Structure formats: C-alpha cells, structure tokens
mmCIF file of C-alpha atoms in Angstrom:
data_model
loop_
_atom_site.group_PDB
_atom_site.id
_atom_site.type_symbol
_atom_site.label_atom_id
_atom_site.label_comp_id
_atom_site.label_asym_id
_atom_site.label_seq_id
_atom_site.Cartn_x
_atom_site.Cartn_y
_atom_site.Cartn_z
ATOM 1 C CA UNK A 1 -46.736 -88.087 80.130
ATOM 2 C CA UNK A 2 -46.231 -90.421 77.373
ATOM 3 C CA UNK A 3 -46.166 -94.142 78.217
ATOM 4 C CA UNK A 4 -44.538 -94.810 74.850
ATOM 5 C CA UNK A 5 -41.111 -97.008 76.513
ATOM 6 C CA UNK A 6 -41.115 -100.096 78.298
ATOM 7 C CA UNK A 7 -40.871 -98.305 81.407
ATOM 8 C CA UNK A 8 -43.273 -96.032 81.054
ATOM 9 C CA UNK A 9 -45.639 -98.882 80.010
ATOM 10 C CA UNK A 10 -44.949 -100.948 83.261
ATOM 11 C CA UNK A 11 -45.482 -98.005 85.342
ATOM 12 C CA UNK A 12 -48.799 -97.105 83.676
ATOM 13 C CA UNK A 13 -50.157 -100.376 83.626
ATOM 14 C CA UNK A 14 -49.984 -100.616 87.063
ATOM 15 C CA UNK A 15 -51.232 -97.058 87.786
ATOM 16 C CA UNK A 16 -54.118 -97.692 85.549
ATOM 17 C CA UNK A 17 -54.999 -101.325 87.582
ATOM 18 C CA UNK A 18 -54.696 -99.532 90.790
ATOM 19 C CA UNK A 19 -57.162 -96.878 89.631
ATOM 20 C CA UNK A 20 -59.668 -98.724 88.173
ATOM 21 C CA UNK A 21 -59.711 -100.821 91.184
ATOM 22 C CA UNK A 22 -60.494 -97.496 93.388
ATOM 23 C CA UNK A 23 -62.856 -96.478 90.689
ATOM 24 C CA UNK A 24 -64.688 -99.514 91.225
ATOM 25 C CA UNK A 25 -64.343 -100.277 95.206
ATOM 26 C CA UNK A 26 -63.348 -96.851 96.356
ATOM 27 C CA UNK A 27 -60.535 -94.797 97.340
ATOM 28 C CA UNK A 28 -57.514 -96.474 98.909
ATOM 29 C CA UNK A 29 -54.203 -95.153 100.854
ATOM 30 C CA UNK A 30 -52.592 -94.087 103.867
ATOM 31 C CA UNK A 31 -49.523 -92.394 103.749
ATOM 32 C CA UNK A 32 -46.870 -93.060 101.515
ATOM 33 C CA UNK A 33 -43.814 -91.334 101.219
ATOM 34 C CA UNK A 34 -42.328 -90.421 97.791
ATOM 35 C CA UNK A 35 -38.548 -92.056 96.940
ATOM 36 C CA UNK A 36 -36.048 -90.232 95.736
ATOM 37 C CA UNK A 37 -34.431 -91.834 92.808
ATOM 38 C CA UNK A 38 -31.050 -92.070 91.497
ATOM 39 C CA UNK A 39 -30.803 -90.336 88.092
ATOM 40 C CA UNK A 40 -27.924 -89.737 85.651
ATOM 41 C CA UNK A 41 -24.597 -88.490 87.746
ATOM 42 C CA UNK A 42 -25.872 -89.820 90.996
ATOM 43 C CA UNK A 43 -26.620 -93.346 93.135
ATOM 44 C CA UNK A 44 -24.254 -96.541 92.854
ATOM 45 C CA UNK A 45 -21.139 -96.425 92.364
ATOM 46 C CA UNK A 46 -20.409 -96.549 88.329
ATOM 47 C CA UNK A 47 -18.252 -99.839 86.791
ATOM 48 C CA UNK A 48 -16.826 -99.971 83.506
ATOM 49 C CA UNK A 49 -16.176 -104.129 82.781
ATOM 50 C CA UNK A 50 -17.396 -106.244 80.066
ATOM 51 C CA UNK A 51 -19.967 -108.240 79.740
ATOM 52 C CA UNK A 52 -23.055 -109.466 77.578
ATOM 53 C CA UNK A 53 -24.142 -106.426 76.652
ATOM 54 C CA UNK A 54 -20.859 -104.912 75.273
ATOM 55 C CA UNK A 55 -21.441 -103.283 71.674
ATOM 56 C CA UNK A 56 -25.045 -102.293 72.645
ATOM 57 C CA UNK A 57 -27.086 -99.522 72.194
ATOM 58 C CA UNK A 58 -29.443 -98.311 75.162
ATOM 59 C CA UNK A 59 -32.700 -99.752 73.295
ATOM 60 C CA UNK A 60 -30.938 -102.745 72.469
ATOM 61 C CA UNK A 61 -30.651 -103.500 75.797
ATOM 62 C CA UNK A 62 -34.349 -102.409 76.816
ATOM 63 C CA UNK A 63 -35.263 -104.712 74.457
ATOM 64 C CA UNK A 64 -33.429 -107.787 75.851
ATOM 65 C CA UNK A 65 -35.106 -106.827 78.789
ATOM 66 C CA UNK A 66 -38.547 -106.396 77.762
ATOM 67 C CA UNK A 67 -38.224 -110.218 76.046
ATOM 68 C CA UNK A 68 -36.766 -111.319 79.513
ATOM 69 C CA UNK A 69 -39.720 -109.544 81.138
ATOM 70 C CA UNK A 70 -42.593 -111.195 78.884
ATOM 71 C CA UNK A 71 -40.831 -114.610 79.688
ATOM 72 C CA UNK A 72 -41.495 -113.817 83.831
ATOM 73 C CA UNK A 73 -43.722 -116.561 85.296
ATOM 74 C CA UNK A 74 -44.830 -113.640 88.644
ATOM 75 C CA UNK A 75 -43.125 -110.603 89.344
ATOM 76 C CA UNK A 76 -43.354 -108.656 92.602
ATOM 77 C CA UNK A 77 -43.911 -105.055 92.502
ATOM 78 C CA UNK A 78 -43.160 -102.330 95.467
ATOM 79 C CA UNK A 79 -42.595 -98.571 95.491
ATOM 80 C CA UNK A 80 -44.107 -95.291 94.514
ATOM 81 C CA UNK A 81 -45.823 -94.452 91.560
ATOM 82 C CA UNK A 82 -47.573 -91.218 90.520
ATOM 83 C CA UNK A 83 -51.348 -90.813 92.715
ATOM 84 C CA UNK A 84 -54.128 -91.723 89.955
ATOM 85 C CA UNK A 85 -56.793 -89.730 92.561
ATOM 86 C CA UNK A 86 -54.507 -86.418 93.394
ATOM 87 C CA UNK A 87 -50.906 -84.996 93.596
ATOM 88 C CA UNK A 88 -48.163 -87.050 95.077
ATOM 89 C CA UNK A 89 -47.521 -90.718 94.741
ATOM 90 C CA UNK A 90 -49.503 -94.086 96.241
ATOM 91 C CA UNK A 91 -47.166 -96.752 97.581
ATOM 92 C CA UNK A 92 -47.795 -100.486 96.047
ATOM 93 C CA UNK A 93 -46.286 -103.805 97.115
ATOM 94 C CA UNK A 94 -48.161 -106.419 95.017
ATOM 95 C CA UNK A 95 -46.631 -109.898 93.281
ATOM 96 C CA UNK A 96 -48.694 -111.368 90.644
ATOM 97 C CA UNK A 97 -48.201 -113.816 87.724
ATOM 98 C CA UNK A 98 -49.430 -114.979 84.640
ATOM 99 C CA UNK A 99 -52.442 -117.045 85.786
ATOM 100 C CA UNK A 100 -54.122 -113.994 87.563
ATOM 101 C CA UNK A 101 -53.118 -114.462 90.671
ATOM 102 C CA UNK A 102 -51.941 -112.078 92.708
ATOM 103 C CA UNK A 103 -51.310 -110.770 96.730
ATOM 104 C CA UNK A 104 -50.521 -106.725 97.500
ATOM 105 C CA UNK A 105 -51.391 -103.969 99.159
ATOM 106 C CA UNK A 106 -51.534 -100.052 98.289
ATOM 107 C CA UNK A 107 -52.170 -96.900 99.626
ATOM 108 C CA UNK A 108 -52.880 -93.599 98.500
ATOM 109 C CA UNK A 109 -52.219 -90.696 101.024
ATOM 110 C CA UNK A 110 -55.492 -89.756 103.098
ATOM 111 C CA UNK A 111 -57.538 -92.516 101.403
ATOM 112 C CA UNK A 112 -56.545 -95.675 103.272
ATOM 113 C CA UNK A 113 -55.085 -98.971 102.545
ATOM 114 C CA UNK A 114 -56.046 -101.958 100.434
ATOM 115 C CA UNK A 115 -55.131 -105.194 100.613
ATOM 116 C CA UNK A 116 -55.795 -108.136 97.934
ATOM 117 C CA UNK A 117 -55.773 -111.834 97.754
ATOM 118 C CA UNK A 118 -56.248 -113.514 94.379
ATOM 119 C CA UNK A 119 -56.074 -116.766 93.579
ATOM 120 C CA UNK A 120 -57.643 -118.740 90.902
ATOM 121 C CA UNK A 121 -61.529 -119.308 91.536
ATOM 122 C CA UNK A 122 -61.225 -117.074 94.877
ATOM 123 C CA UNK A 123 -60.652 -113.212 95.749
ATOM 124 C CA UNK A 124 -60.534 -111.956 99.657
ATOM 125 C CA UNK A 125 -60.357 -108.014 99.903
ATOM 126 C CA UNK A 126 -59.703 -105.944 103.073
ATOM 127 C CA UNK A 127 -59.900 -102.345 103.636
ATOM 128 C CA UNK A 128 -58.709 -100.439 106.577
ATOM 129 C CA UNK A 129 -61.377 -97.880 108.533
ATOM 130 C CA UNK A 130 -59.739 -94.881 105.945
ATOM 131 C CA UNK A 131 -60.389 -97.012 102.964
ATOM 132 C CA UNK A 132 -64.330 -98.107 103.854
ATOM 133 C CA UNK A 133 -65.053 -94.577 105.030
ATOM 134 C CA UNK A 134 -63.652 -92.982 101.627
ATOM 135 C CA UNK A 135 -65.417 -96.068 99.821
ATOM 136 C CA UNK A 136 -68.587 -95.119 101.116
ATOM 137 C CA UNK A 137 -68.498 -91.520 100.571
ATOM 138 C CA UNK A 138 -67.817 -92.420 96.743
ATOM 139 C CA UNK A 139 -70.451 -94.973 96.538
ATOM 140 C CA UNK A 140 -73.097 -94.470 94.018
ATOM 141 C CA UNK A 141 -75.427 -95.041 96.490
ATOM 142 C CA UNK A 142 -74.632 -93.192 99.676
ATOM 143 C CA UNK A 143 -75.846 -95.066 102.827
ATOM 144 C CA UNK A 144 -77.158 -93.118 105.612
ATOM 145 C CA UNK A 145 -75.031 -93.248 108.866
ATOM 146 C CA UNK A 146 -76.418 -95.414 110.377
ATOM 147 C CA UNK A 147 -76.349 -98.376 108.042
ATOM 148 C CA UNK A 148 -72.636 -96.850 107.100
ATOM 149 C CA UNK A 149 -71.863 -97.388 110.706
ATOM 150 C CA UNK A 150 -73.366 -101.098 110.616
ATOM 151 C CA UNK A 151 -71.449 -101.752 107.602
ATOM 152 C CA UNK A 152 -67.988 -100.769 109.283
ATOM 153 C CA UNK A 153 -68.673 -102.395 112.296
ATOM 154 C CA UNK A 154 -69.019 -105.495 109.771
ATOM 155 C CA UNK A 155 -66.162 -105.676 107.946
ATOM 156 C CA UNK A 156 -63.588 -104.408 110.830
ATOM 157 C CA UNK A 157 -60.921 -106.875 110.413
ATOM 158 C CA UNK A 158 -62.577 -108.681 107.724
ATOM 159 C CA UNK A 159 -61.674 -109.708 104.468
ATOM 160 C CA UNK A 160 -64.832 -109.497 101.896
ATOM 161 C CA UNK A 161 -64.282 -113.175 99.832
ATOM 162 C CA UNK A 162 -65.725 -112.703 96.394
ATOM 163 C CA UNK A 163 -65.571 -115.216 93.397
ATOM 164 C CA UNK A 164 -62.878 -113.941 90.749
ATOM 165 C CA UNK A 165 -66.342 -113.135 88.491
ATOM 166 C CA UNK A 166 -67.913 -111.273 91.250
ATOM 167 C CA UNK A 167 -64.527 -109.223 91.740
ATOM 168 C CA UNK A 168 -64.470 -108.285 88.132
ATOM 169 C CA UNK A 169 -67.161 -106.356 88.814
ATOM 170 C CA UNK A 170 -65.555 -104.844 91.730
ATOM 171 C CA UNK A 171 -62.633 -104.160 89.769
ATOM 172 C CA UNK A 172 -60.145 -106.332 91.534
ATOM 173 C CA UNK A 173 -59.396 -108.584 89.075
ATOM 174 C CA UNK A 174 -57.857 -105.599 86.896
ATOM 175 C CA UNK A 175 -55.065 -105.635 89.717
ATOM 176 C CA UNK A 176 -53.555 -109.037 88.710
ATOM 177 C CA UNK A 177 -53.225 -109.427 85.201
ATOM 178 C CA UNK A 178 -49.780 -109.611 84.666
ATOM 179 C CA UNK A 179 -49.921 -110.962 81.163
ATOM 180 C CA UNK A 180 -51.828 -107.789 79.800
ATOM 181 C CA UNK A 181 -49.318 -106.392 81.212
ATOM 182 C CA UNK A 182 -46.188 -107.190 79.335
ATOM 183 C CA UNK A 183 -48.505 -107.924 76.079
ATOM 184 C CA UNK A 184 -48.362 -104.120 76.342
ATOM 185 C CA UNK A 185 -44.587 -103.345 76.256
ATOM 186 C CA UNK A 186 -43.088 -102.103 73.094
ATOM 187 C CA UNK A 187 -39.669 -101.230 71.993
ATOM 188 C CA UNK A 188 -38.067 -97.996 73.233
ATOM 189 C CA UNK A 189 -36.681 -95.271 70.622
ATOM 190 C CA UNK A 190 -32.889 -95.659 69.754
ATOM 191 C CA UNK A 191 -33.345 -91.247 69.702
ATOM 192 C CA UNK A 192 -34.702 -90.985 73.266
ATOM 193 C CA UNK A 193 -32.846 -94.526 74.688
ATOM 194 C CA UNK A 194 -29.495 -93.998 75.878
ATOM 195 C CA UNK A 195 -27.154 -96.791 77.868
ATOM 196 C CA UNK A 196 -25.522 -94.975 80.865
ATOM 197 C CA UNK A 197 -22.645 -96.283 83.147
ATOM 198 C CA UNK A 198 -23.078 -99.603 84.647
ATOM 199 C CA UNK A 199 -23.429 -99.615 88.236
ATOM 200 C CA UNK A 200 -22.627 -102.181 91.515
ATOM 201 C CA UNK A 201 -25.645 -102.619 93.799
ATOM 202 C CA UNK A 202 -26.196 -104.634 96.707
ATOM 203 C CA UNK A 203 -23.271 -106.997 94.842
ATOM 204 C CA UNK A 204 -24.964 -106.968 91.695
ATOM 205 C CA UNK A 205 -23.842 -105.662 88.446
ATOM 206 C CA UNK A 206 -26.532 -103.740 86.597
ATOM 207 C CA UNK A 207 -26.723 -101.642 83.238
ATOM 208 C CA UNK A 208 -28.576 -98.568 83.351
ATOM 209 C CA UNK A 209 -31.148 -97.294 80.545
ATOM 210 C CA UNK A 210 -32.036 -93.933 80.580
ATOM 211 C CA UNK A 211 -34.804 -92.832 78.858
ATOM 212 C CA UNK A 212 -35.261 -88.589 78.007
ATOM 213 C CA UNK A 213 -38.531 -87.051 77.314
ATOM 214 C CA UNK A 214 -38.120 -83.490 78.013
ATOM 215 C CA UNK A 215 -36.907 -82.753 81.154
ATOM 216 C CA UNK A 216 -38.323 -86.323 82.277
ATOM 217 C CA UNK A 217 -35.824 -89.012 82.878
ATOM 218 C CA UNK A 218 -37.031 -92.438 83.087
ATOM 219 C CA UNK A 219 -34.022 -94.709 84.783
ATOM 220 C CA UNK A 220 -34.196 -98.541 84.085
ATOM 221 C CA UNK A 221 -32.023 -101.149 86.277
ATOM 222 C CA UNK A 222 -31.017 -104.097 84.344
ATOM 223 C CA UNK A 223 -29.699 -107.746 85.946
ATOM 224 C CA UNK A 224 -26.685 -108.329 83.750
ATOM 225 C CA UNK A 225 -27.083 -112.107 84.448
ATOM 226 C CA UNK A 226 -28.607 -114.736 81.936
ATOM 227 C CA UNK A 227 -31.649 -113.097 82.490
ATOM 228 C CA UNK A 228 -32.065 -109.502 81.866
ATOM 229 C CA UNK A 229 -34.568 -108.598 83.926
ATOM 230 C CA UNK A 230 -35.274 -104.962 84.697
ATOM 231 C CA UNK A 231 -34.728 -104.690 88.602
ATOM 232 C CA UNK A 232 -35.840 -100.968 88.964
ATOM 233 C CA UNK A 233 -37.812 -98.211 87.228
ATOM 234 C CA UNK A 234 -37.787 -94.625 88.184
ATOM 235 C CA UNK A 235 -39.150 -91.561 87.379
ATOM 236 C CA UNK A 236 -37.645 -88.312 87.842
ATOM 237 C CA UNK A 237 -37.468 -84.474 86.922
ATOM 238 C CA UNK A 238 -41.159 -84.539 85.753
ATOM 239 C CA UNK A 239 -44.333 -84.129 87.189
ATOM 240 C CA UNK A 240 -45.358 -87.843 87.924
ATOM 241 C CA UNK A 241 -42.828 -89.398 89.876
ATOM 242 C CA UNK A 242 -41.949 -93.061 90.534
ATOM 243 C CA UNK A 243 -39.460 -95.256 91.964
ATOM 244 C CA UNK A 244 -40.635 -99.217 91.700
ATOM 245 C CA UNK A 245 -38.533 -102.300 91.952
ATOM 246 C CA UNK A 246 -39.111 -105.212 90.572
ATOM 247 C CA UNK A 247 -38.209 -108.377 92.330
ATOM 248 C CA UNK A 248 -39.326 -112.409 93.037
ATOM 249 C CA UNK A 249 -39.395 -113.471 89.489
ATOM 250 C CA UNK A 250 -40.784 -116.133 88.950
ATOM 251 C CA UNK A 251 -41.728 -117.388 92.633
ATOM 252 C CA UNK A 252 -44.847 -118.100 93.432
ATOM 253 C CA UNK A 253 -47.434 -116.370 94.519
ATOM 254 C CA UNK A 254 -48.788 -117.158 98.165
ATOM 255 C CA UNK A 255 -52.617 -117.155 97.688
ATOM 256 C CA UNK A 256 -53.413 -119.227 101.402
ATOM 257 C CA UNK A 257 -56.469 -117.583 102.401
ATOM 258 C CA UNK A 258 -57.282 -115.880 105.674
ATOM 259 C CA UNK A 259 -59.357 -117.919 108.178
ATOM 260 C CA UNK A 260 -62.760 -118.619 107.463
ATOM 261 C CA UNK A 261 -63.804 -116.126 110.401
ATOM 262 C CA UNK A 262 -61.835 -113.467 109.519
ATOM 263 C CA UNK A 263 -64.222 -113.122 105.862
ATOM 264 C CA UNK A 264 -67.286 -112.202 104.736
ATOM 265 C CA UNK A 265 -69.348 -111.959 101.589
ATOM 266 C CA UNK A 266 -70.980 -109.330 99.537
ATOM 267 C CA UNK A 267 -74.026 -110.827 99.998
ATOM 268 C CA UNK A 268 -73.793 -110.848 103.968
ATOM 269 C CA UNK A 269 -73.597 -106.775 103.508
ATOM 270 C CA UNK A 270 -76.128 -106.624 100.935
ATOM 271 C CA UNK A 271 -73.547 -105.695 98.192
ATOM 272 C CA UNK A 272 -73.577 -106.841 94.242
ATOM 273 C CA UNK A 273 -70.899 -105.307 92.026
ATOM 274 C CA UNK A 274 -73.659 -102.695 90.566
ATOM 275 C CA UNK A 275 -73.455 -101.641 94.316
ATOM 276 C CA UNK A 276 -70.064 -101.750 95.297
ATOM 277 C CA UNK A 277 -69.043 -99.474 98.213
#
C-alpha cells in the first residue's frame, strides 16, 4: 500500500507509532472489531448545495484540509486501522497534540490492551494481563516463570511512570508526536483525487474525497465549516482496512495522572529501556 495521499499518510503514521511502540514494550490488543466503511454509492444521505468549496477539484479540497490539519493544536484519534503484528485491524482511541502530549489506548486482537498517559516531563503506561504476558514472551530477555509471575503480580493494576526520556527508550514517546505527524502530509494527485457527492451526517455537512489506487478506495470526510478539517478516513476494497475518525480539535489533552499508588517504576521491576518487557 502506498501512503502517498494525505490519508494514507495519517493512517500510516499512526500505524507506524503504534508498532514501534509494541516493538519496543511488547505486543498489545484485545479484540477489536473491524468497521465497515461507507464507500462511493453508499452511507449518508448525498446533498447537492453550495458552499466554500464550489469550483473545486477533489485535491483542491484535500489540500485545504491538510493546511487546516497542520494548523490543529490536538486531535483525537479512534477506530480501526490495519494490524502492524498480523491480519485484521487493532482498534486505537488516542488524542494528542503538538507539545507531545498525549492519552489513548489500543488493542490488537489476542495481544492485549495498552493504555498511555503523556504529559510533558511525565509518562504512566498500563498493560492488561494479555499485554504483559505477550510482552514478556517477546522480551529479549525471557524471564523464567517464576520471576514472570512476580513481575505480573507487580504491575496488576499498575501504571509503570517513566520520565518522557526513559519512555523514548520504551518507545512510547513515538505514540504522541502529532507534529511529525502532519509535517508528513503531502498533496494528493489531481489523477487519483476525485470530489464525490457531499453528504449530511449527524447534522453536519461534509464533502467527500475519494482517493483510487487500484481497487483501493481511500474515503476522506471533510467539515465544510471555516475549518476544513478532515472528520473521517477510511479504507476500503484493499487488503489493509481502516475506518478512523478524527475528532476534539484542538481541546486539550487531559494528562492528570493516576494516583500515586496505583504506579510504579522501571526501576522497582528491575527494568531499563535496553530491558524493556
């Protein structure tokens, strides 16, 4: 698959975050179910009134709405996107913003579920019993079951609270970065690009981007307000589908900690980022 549109970009910046997260800290996921998504000929119901995108082409419009999408302050990201460990997809929900910070949680099917807290100096991490298990069956040094059982029995219900240097090594950090992230979008090809009929969702009027790359579609949702900011991505009629929405611009991001006895360090468990789990 060629990440080569805006779309595509979003959707493999994220992918590539979330895996080089689980590269670093393990497998993560429970199970998440894959979204079917509205294509060309099928969803909301279509509208044909003016408005400020009259006279333009499909990438003209993708390209008001990457522009918008650089200018976001935090976005909040939920859905499916294609599995980075396997078939299927991995479910996400995760805001972040331009600082770094950043709150979420994903899961890949059979691998358990991660959850992240980022804020500026501060990272908190919590796996469920899935997660840990397929963590430390991945970890580059395997402990023997005993000391895997004493390290479970540690972190149950815990959060492991790392410094935001410390989880760069962990490959947390990766998860947040929201700038990268729209640093990377590029301008879609007026060939491939293609406006489709507007549609009426939920009350709100959106233009609809499709994007063609064999028998791949990739469907953008635009906000036909002041700001044209995409509102949904999917992925359909290839072999990596997705279906992510993209909401809470520019709110921010709630970073409040978990209590103080509901953490614990990497140096309570005897863990440095060269020995991540």
């Amino acid at each position: 698959m060629n990440h080569h549109t805006n779309r595509r970009v979003v959707t493999a910046v994220l992918i590539s975050a979330v895996t080089a997260a689980l590269a670093a800290c393990g497998p993560v996921g429970s199970e998440a179910s894959s979204k079917n998504s509205a294509g060309p000929g099928s969803g909301p119901t279509a509208v044909d009134t003016k408005d400020l995108f009259d006279g333009l082409t499909g990438a003209q419009i993708s390209d008001k709405s990457k522009t918008a999408l650089q200018g976001a302050t935090s976005i909040r990201f939920t859905g499916d996107a294609p599995n980075p460990l396997s078939t299927g997809t991995f479910a996400l929900d995760i805001a972040m913003d331009v600082t770094g910070s950043c709150r979420g949680t994903v899961t890949i099917p059979g691998r358990g579920t991660l959850k992240v807290i980022k804020g500026r100096d501060l990272v908190y991490a919590q796996g469920d019993e899935r997660y840990w298990r397929a963590s430390l069956a991945t970890a580059k040094k395997k402990p023997d079951s005993r000391k895997a059982d004493a390290f479970l029995e540690a972190v149950q219900g815990r959060w492991l609270k790392m410094s935001a240097n410390t989880a760069k090594g962990f490959g947390i950090s990766s998860m947040c970065d929201l700038s990268t992230m729209t640093k990377q979008l590029k301008g879609d090809s007026p060939e491939t690009t293609k406006r489709g009929a507007d549609v009426t969702r939920n009350g709100q009027r959106l233009a609809v981007v499709y994007d063609r790359d064999g028998h791949e579609v990739v469907t953008t949702y635009i906000s036909k307000n002041s700001r044209p900011y995409p509102v949904e991505i999917t992925v359909t009629g290839g072999n990596a589908p997705a279906a992510l929405k993209l909401t809470d611009y520019d709110k921010p991001i709630d970073t409040t900690p978990p209590p103080t006895d509901q953490t614990i360090t990497p140096e309570d468990l005897g863990l440095t980022a060269s020995s991540q789990v």
